[in-house]
CSV table of C-alpha atoms in Angstrom, one decimal:
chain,number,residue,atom,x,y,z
Q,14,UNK,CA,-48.9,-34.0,5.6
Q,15,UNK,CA,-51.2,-35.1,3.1
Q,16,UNK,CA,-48.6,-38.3,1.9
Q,17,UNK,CA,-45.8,-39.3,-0.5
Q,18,UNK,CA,-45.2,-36.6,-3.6
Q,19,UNK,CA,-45.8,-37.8,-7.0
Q,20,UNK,CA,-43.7,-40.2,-8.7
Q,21,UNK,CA,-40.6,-37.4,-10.6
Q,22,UNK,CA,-40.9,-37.5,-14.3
Q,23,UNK,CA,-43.0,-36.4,-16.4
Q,24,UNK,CA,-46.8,-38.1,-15.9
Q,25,UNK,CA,-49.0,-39.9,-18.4
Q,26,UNK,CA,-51.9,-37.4,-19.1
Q,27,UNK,CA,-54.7,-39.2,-17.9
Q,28,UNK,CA,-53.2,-40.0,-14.4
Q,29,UNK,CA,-54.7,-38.3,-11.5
Q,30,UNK,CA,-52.2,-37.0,-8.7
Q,31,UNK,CA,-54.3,-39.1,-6.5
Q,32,UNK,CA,-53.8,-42.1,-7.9
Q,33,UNK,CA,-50.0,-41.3,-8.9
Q,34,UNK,CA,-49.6,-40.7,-4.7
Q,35,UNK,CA,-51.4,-44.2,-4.1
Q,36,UNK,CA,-48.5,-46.3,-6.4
Q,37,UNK,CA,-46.2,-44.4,-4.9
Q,38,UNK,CA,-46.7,-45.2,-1.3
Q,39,UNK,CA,-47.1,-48.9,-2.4
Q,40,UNK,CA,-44.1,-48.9,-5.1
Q,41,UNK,CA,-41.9,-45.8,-3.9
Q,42,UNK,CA,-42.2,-42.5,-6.0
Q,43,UNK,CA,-39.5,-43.9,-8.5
Q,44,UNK,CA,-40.6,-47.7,-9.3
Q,45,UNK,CA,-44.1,-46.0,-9.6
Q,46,UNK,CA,-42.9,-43.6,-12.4
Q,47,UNK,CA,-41.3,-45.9,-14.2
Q,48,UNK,CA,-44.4,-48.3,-13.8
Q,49,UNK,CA,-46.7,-45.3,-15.4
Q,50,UNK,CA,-44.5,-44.6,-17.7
Q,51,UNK,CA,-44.2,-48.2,-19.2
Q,52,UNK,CA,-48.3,-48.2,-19.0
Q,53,UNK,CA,-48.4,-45.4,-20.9
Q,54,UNK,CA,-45.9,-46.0,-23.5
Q,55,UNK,CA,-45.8,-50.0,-24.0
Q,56,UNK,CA,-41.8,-50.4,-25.6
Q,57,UNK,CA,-40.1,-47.6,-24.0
Q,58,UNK,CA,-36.3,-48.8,-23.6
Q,59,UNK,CA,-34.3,-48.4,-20.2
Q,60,UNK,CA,-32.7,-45.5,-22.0
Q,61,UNK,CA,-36.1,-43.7,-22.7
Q,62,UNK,CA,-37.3,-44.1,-18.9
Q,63,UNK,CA,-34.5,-42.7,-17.0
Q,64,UNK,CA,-34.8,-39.8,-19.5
Q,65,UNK,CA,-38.7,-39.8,-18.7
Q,66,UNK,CA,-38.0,-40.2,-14.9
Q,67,UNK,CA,-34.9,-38.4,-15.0
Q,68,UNK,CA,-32.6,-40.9,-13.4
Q,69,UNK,CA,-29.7,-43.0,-14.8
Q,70,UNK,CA,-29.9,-45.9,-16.8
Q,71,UNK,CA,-28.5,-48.0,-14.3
Q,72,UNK,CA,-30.7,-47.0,-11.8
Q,73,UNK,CA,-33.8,-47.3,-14.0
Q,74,UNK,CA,-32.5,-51.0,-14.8
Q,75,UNK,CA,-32.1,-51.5,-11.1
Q,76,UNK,CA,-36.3,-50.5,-10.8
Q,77,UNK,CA,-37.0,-52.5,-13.9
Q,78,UNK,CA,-35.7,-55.6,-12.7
Q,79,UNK,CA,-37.4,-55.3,-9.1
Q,80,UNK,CA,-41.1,-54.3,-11.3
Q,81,UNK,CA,-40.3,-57.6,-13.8
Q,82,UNK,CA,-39.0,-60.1,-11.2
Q,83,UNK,CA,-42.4,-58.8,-9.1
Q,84,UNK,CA,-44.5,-59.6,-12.5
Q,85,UNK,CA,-45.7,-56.3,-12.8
Q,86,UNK,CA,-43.5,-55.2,-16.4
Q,87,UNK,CA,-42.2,-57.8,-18.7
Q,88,UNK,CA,-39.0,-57.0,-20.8
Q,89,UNK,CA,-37.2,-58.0,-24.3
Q,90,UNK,CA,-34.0,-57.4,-25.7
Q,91,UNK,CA,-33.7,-56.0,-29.1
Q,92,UNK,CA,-29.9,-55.5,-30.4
Q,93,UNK,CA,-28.3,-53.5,-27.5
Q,94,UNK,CA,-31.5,-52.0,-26.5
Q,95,UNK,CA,-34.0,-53.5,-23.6
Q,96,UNK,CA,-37.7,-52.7,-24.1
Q,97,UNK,CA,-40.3,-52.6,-21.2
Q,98,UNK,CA,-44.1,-53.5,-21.5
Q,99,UNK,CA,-46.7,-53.6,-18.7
Q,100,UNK,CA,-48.2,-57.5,-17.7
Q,101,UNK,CA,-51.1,-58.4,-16.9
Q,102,UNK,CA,-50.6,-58.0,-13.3
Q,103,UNK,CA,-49.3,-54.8,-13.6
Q,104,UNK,CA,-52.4,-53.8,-15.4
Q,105,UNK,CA,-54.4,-55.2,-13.1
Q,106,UNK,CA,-52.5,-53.4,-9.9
Q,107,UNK,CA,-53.1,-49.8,-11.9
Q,108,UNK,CA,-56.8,-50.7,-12.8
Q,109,UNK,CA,-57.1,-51.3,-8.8
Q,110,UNK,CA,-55.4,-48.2,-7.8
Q,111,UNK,CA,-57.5,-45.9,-10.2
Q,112,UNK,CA,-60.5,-47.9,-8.7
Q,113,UNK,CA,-59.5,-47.3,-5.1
Q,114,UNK,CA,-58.8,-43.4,-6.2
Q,115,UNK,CA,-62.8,-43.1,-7.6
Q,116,UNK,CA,-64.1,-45.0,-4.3
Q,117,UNK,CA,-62.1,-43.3,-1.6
């Protein structure tokens, strides 16, 4: 078995299934999308994800919350709509996974 399958959804484009397998195994194939998703689209609502991951909104609030509370994502309100960006940490936790990807 060659480890966890990518994160579902659709992938940023400059994401190698490598290093989509890596966040996975650490975050769980769901959280990890979500995660990738928010990196690669700063301001995507809850809405948006679970339509990128293709999972319900509560679900994808349920993921949000563990990633913000964790300090990876941080997250505004804006009218009736919730908008997710990636913090530093969480920038710094995907800059370490594509570095352990190129040195592995």
């Amino acid at each position: 078995m060659s480890g966890p399958p990518p994160p579902p959804g659709p992938q940023p484009r400059d994401e190698s299934l490598s290093r989509r397998r890596e966040l996975a195994s650490l975050l769980g194939p769901t959280r990890a999308a979500v995660l990738l998703i928010v990196a690669d689209r700063p301001g995507s609502t809850t809405n948006a994800l679970a339509e990128g991951v293709g999972v319900s909104a509560a679900t994808v609030s349920h993921h949000t919350t563990v990633l913000r509370r964790s300090g990876l994502i941080t997250t505004r309100r804006s009218g009736g709509s919730v908008h997710h960006c990636l913090a530093s940490l969480g920038e710094v936790l995907l800059r370490g996974v594509g570095e352990a990807g190129r040195n592995a």
